[in-house]
PDB file of C-alpha atoms and ligand atoms in Angstrom:
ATOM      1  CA  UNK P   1     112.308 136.365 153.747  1.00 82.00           C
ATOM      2  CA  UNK P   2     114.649 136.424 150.810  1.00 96.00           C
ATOM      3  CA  UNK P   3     115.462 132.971 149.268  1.00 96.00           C
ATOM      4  CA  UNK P   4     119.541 133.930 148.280  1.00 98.00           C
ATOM      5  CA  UNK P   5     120.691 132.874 144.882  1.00 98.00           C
ATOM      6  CA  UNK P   6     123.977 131.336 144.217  1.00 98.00           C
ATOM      7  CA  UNK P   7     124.436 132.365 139.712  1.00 98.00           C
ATOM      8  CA  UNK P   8     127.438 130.793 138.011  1.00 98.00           C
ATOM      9  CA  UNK P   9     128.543 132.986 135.069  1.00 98.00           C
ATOM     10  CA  UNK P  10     130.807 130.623 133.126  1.00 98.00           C
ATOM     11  CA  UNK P  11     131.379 133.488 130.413  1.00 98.00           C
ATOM     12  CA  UNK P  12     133.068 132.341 127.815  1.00 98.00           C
ATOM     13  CA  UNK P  13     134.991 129.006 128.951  1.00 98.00           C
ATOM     14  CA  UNK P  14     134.800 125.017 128.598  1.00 97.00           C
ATOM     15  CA  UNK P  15     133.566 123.024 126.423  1.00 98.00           C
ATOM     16  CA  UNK P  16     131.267 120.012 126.003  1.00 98.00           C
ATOM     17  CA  UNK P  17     133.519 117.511 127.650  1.00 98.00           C
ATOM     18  CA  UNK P  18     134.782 120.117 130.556  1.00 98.00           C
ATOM     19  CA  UNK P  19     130.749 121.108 131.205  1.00 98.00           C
ATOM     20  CA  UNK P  20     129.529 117.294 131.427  1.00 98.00           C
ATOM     21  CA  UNK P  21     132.189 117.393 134.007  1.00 98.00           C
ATOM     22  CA  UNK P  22     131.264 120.128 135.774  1.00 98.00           C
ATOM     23  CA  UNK P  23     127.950 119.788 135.987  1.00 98.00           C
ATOM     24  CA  UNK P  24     128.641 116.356 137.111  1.00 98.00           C
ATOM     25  CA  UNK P  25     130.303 117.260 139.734  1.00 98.00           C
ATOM     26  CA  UNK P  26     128.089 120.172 140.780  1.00 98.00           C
ATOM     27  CA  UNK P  27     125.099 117.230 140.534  1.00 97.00           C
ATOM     28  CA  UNK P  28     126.717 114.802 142.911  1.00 97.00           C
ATOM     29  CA  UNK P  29     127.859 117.476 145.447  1.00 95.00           C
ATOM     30  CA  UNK P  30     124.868 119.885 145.817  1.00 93.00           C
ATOM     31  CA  UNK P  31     122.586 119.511 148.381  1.00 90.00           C
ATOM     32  CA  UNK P  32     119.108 117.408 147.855  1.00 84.00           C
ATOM     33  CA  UNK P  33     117.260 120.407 149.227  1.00 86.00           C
ATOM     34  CA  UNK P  34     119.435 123.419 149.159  1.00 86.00           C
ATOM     35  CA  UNK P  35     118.997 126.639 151.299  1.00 90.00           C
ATOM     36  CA  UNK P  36     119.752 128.957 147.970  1.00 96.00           C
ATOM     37  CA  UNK P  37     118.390 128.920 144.518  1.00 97.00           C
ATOM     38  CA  UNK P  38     121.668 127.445 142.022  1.00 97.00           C
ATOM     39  CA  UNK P  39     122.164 128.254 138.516  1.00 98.00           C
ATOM     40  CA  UNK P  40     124.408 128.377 135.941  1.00 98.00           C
ATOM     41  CA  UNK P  41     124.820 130.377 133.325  1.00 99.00           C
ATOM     42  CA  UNK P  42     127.021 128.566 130.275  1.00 98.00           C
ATOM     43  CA  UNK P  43     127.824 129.855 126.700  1.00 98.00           C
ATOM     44  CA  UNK P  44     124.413 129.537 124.386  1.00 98.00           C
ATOM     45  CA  UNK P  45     126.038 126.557 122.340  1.00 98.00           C
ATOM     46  CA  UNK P  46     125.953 124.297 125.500  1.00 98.00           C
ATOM     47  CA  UNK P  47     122.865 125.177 126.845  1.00 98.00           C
ATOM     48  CA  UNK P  48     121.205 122.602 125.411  1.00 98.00           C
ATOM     49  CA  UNK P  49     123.423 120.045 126.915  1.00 98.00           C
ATOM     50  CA  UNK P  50     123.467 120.942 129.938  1.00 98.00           C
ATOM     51  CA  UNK P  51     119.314 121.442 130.219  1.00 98.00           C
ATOM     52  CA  UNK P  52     119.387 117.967 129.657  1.00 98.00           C
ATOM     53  CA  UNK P  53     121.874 117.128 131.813  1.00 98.00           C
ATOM     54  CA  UNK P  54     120.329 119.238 134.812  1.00 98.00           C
ATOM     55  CA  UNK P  55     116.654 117.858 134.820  1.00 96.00           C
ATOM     56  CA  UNK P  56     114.979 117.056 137.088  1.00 94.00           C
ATOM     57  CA  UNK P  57     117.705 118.550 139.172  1.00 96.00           C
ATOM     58  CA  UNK P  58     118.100 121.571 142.235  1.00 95.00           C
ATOM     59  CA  UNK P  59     120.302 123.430 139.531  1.00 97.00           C
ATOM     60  CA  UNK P  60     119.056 125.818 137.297  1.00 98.00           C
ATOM     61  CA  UNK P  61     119.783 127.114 134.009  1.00 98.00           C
ATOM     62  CA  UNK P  62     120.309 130.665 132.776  1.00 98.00           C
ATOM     63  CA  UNK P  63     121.835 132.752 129.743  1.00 98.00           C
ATOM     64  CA  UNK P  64     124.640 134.831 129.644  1.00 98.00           C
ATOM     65  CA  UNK P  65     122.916 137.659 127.495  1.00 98.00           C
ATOM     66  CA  UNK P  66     119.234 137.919 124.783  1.00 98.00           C
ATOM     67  CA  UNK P  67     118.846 140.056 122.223  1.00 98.00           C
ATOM     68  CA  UNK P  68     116.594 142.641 122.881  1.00 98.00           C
ATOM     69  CA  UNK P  69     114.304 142.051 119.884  1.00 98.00           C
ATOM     70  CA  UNK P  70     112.316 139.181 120.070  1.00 96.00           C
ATOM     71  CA  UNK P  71     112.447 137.567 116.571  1.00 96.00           C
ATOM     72  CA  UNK P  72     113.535 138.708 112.781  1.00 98.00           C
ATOM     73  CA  UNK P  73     116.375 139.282 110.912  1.00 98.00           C
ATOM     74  CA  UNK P  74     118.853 140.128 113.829  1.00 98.00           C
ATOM     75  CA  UNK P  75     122.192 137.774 112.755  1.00 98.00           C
ATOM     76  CA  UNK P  76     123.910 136.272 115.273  1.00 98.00           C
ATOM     77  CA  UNK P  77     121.462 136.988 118.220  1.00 98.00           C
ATOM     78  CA  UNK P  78     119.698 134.658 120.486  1.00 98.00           C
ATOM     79  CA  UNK P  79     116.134 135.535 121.496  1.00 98.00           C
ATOM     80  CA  UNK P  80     114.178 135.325 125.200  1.00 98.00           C
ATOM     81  CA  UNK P  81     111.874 132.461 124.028  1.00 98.00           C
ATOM     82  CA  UNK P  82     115.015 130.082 122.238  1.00 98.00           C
ATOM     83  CA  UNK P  83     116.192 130.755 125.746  1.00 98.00           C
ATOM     84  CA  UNK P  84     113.001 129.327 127.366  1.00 98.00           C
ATOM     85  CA  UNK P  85     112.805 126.754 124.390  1.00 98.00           C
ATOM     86  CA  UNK P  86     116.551 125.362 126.014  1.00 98.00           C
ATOM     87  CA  UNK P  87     115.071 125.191 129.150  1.00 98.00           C
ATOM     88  CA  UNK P  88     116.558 128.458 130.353  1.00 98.00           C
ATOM     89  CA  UNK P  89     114.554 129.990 133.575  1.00 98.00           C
ATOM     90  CA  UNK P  90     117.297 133.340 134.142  1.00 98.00           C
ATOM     91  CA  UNK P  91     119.645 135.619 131.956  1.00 99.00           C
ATOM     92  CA  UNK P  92     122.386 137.854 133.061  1.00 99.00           C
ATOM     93  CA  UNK P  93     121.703 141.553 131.136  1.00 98.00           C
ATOM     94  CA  UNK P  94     123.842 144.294 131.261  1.00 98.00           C
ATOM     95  CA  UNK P  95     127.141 142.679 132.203  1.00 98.00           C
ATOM     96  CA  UNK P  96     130.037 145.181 132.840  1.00 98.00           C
ATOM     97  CA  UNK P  97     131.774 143.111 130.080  1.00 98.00           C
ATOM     98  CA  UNK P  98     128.852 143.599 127.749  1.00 98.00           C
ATOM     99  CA  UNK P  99     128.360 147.563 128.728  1.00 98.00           C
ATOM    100  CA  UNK P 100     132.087 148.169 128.324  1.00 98.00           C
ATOM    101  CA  UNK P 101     133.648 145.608 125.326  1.00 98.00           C
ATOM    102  CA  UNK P 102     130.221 145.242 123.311  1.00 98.00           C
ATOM    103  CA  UNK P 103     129.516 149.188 124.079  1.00 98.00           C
ATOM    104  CA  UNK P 104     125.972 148.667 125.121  1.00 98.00           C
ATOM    105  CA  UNK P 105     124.407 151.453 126.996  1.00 98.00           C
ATOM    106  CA  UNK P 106     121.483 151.481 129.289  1.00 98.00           C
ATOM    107  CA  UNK P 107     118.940 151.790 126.855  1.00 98.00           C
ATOM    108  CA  UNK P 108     119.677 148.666 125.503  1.00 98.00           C
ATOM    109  CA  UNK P 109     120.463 146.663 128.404  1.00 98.00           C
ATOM    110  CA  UNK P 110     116.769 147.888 129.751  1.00 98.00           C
ATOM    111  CA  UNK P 111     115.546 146.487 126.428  1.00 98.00           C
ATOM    112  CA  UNK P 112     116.960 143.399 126.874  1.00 98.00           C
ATOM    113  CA  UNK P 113     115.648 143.763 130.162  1.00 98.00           C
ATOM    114  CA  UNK P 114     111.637 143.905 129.123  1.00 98.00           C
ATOM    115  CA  UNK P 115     112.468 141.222 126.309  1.00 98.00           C
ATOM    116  CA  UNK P 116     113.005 138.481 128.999  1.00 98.00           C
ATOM    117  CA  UNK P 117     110.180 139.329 131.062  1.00 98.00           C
ATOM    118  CA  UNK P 118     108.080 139.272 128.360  1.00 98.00           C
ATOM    119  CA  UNK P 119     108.941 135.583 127.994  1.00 98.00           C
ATOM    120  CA  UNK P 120     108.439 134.666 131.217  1.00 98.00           C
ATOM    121  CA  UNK P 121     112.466 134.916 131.614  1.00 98.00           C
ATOM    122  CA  UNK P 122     114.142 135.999 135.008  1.00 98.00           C
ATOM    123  CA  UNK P 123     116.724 139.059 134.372  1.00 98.00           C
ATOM    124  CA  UNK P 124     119.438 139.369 136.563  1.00 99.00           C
ATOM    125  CA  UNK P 125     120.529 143.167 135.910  1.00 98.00           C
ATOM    126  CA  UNK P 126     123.822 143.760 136.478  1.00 98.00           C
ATOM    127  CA  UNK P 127     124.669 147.011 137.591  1.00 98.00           C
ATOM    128  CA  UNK P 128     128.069 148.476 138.546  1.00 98.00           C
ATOM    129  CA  UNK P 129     130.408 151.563 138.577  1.00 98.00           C
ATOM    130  CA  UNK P 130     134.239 151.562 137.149  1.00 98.00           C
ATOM    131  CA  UNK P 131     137.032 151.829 139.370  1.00 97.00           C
ATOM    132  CA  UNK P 132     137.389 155.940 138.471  1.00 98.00           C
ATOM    133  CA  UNK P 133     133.536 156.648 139.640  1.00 98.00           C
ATOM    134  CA  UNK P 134     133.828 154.943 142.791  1.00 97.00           C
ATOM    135  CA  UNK P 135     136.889 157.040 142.890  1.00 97.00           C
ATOM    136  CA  UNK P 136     135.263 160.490 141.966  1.00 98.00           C
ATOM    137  CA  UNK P 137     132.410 159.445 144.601  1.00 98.00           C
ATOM    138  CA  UNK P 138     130.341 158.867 142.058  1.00 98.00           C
ATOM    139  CA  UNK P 139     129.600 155.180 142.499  1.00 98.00           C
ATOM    140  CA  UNK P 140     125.806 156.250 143.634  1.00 98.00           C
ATOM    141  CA  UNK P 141     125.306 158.219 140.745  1.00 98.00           C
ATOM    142  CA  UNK P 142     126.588 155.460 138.489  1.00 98.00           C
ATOM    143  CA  UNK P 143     124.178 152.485 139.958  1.00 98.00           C
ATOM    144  CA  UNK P 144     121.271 154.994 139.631  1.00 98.00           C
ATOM    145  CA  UNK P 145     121.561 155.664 136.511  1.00 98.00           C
ATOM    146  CA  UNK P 146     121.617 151.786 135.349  1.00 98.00           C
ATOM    147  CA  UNK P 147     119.166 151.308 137.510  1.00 98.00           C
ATOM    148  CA  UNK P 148     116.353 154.344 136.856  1.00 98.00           C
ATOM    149  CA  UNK P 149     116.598 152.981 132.770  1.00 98.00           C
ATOM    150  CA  UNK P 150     115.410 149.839 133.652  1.00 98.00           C
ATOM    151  CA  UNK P 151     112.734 151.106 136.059  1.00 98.00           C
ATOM    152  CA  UNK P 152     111.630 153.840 133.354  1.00 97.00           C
ATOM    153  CA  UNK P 153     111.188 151.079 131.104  1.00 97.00           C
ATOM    154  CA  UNK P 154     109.232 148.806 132.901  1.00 97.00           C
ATOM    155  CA  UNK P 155     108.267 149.690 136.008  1.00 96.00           C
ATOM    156  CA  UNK P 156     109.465 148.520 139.856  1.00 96.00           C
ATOM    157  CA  UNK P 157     106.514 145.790 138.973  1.00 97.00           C
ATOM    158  CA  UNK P 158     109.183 144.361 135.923  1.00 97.00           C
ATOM    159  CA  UNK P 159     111.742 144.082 138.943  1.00 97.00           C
ATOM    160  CA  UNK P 160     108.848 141.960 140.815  1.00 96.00           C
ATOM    161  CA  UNK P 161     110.081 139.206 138.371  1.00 95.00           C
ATOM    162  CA  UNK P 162     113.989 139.799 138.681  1.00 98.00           C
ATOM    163  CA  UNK P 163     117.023 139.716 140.061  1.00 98.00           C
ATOM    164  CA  UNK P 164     119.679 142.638 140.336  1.00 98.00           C
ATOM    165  CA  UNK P 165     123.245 142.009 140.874  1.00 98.00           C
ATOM    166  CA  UNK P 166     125.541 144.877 141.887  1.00 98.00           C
ATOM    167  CA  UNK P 167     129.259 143.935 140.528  1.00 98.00           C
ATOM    168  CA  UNK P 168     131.544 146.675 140.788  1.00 98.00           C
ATOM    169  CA  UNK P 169     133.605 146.676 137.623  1.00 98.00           C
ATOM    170  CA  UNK P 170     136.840 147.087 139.800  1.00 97.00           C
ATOM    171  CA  UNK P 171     136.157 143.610 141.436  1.00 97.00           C
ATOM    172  CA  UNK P 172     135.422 141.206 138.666  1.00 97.00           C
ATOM    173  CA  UNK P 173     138.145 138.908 138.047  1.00 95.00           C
ATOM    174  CA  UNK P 174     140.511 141.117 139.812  1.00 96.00           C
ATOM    175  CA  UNK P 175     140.889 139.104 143.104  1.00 94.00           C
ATOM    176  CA  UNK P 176     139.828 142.518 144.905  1.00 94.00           C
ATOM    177  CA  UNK P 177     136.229 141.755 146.270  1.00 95.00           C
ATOM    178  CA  UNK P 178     134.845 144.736 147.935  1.00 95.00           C
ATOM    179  CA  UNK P 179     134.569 144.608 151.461  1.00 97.00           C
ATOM    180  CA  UNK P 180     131.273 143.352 152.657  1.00 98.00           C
ATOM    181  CA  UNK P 181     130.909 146.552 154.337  1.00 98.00           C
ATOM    182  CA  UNK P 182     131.237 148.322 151.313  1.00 98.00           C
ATOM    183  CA  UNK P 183     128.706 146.151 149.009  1.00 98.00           C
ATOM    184  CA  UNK P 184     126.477 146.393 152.042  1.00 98.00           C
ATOM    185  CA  UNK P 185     126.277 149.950 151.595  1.00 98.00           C
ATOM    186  CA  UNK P 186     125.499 150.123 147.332  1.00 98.00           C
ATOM    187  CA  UNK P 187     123.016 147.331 148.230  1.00 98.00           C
ATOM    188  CA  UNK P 188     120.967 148.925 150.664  1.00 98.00           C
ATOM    189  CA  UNK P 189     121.248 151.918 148.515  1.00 98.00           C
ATOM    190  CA  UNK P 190     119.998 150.173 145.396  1.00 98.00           C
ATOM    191  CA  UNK P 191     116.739 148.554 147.937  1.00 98.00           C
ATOM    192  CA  UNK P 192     116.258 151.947 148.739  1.00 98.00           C
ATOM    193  CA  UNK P 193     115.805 153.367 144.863  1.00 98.00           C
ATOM    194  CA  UNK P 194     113.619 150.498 144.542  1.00 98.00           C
ATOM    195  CA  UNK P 195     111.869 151.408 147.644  1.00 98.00           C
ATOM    196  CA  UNK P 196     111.555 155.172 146.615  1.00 97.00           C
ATOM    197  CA  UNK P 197     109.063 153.432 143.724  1.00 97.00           C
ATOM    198  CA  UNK P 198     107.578 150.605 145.622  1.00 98.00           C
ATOM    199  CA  UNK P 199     108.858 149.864 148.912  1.00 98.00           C
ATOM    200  CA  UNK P 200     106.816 145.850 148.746  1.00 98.00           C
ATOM    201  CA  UNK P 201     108.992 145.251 145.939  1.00 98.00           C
ATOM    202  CA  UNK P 202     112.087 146.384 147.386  1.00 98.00           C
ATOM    203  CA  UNK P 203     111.926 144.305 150.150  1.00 98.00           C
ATOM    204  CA  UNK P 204     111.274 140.971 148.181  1.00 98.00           C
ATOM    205  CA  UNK P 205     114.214 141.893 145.102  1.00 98.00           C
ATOM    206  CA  UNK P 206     117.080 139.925 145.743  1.00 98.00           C
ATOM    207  CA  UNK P 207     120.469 141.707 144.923  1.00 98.00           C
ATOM    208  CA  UNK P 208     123.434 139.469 144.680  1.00 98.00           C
ATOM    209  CA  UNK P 209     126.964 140.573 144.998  1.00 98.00           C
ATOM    210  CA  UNK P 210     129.455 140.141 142.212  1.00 98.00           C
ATOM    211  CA  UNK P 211     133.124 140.301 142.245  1.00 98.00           C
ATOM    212  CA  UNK P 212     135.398 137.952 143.150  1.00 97.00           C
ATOM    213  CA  UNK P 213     133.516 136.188 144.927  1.00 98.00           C
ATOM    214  CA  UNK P 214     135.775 132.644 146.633  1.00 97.00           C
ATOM    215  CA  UNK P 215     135.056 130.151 148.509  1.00 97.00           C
ATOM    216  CA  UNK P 216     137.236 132.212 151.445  1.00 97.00           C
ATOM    217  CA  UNK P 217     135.321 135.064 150.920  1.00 98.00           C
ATOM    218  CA  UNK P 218     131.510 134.054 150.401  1.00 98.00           C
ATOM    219  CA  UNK P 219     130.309 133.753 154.314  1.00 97.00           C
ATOM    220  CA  UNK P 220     130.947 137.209 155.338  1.00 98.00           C
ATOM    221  CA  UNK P 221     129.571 139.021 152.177  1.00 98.00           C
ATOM    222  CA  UNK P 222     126.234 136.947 152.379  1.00 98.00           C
ATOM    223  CA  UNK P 223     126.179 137.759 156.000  1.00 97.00           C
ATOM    224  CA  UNK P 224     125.466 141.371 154.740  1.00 98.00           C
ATOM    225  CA  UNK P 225     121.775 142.501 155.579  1.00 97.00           C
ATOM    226  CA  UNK P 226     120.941 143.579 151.803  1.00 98.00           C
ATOM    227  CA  UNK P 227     122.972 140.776 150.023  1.00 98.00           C
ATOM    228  CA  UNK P 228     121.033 137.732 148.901  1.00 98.00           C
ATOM    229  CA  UNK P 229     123.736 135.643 147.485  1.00 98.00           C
ATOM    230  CA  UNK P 230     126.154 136.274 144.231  1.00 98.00           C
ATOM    231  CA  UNK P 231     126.938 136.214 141.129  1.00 98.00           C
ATOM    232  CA  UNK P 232     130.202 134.117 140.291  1.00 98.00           C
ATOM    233  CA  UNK P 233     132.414 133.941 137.742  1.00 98.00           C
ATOM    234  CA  UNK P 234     135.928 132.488 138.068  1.00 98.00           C
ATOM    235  CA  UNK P 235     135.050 130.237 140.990  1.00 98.00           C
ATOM    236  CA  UNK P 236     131.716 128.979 139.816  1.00 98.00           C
ATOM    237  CA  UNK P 237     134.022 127.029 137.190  1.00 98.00           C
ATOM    238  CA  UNK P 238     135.361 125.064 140.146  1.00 98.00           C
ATOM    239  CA  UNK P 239     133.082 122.587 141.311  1.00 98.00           C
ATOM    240  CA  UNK P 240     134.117 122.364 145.042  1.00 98.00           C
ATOM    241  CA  UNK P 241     134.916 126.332 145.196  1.00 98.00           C
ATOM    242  CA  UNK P 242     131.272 126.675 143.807  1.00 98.00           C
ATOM    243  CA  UNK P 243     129.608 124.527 145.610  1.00 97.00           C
ATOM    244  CA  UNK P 244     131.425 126.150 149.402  1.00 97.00           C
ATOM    245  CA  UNK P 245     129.821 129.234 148.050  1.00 97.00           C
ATOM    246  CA  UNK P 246     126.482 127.619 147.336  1.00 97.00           C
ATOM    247  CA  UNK P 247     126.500 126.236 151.103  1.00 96.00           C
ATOM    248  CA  UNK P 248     127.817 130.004 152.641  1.00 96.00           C
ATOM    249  CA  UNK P 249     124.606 131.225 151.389  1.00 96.00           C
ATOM    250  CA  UNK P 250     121.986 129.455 152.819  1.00 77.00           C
ATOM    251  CA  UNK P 251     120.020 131.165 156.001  1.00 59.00           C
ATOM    252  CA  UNK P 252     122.008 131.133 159.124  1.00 48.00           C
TER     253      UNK P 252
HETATM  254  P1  PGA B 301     134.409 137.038 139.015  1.00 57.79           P
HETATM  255  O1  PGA B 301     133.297 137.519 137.975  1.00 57.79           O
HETATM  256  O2  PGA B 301     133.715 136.232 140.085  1.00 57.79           O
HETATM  257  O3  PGA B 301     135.369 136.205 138.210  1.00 57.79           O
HETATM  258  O4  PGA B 301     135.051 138.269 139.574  1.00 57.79           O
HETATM  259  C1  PGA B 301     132.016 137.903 138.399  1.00 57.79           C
HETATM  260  C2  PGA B 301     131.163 138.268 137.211  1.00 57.79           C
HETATM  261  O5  PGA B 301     131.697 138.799 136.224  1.00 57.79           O
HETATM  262  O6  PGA B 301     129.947 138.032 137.200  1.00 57.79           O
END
């Protein structure tokens, strides 16, 4: 049995007065005991704040990226164990926004990958093709690839400890979610590249669907055999909008 997870990728939006809020809200509307793991993932300057603020709570905390190094002379990085030091438990690597506008490639997202298991750090591995491979067919090939780095690296025993999100590029923020049919079918293809490795593992790695993800839509994506919850952007900065998806992904 899969616990689903319900991640909140705030990317780069709010601020200290609009997060207190937020959180606030999330706080007073989230259930005692919920059905899904919650987290959310703000910018690293208000991480901090909102550790703090989410004690003691059901809500989680995670980071939006780590550098892939662990400590030195890297300027303007954030490491895996400041992220733990803030009280962060998750981080998103490998973001279609980070692949695509901060050009990194596999390599380095599989880096980034170890470098938060090594601190005891949950990844969530985002993995995704563009609108022109799923049109070429090659939206298989695509996932593989992102994928097979990552297990190269560190083995379908580093994806024991983490979470893979499959957010096709096409979908985020484009109020086109792909039809539950068709994440069903890159999900249980992604289980079954796991599987090929270590078929325990596959079974137990939760994959979360990304991409427009709404309160409207939530329910009948989760229902999806091989999707354990999502990965929200644009409605996980809306308390109630978060919080419907939070509740459509508990076990039926
Ligand atoms: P979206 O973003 O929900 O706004 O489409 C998802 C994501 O980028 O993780």
């Amino acid at each position: 049995m899969r616990r689903p997870i319900v991640a909140g990728n705030w990317k780069m939006h709010g601020s200290r007065a609009e997060n207190a809020r937020l959180i606030e809200e999330l706080l007073a509307g989230a259930p005692a005991t919920p059905k899904a793991t919650c987290l959310v993932c703000p910018p690293f300057v208000y991480l901090l704040e909102a550790s703090r603020q989410l004690r003691d709570s059901s809500i989680s905390l995670g980071g939006q990226d780590v550098c892939a190094d662990t400590q030195g002379a890297f300027t303007g990085e954030i490491s895996s164990a400041m992220l733990k030091d803030v009280g962060c438990e998750y981080v998103i690597v490998g973001h279609s926004e980070r692949r695509l506008l901060y050009r990194e490639s596999d390599q380095l997202v599989a880096r980034k990958f170890g470098a938060a298991l090594s601190k005891g750090l949950i990844p969530i591995l985002c993995v995704g093709e563009q609108l022109a491979d799923r049109e070429a067919g090659r939206t298989r090939e695509v996932v593989a690839r992102q994928l097979d780095v990552v297990l190269e690296l560190c083995g379908a025993t580093g994806l024991e400890q983490a979470v893979v999100a499959y957010e096709p590029v096409w979908a985020i923020g484009t109020g086109r979610n792909a039809a539950p049919e068709q994440a069903q079918e890159v999900h249980a293809y992604i289980r079954a590249r796991i599987g090929a490795r270590d078929a325990r593992i596959a079974a137990a790695t939760r994959i979360l669907y990304g991409g427009s993800v709404k309160a409207g839509n939530a329910a009948e994506l989760f229902a999806m055999p091989d999707v354990d919850g999502g990965l929200i952007g644009g409605a996980s900065l809306k308390a109630d909008e978060f919080l419907t998806i939070l509740a459509a992904a508990g076990p039926a």
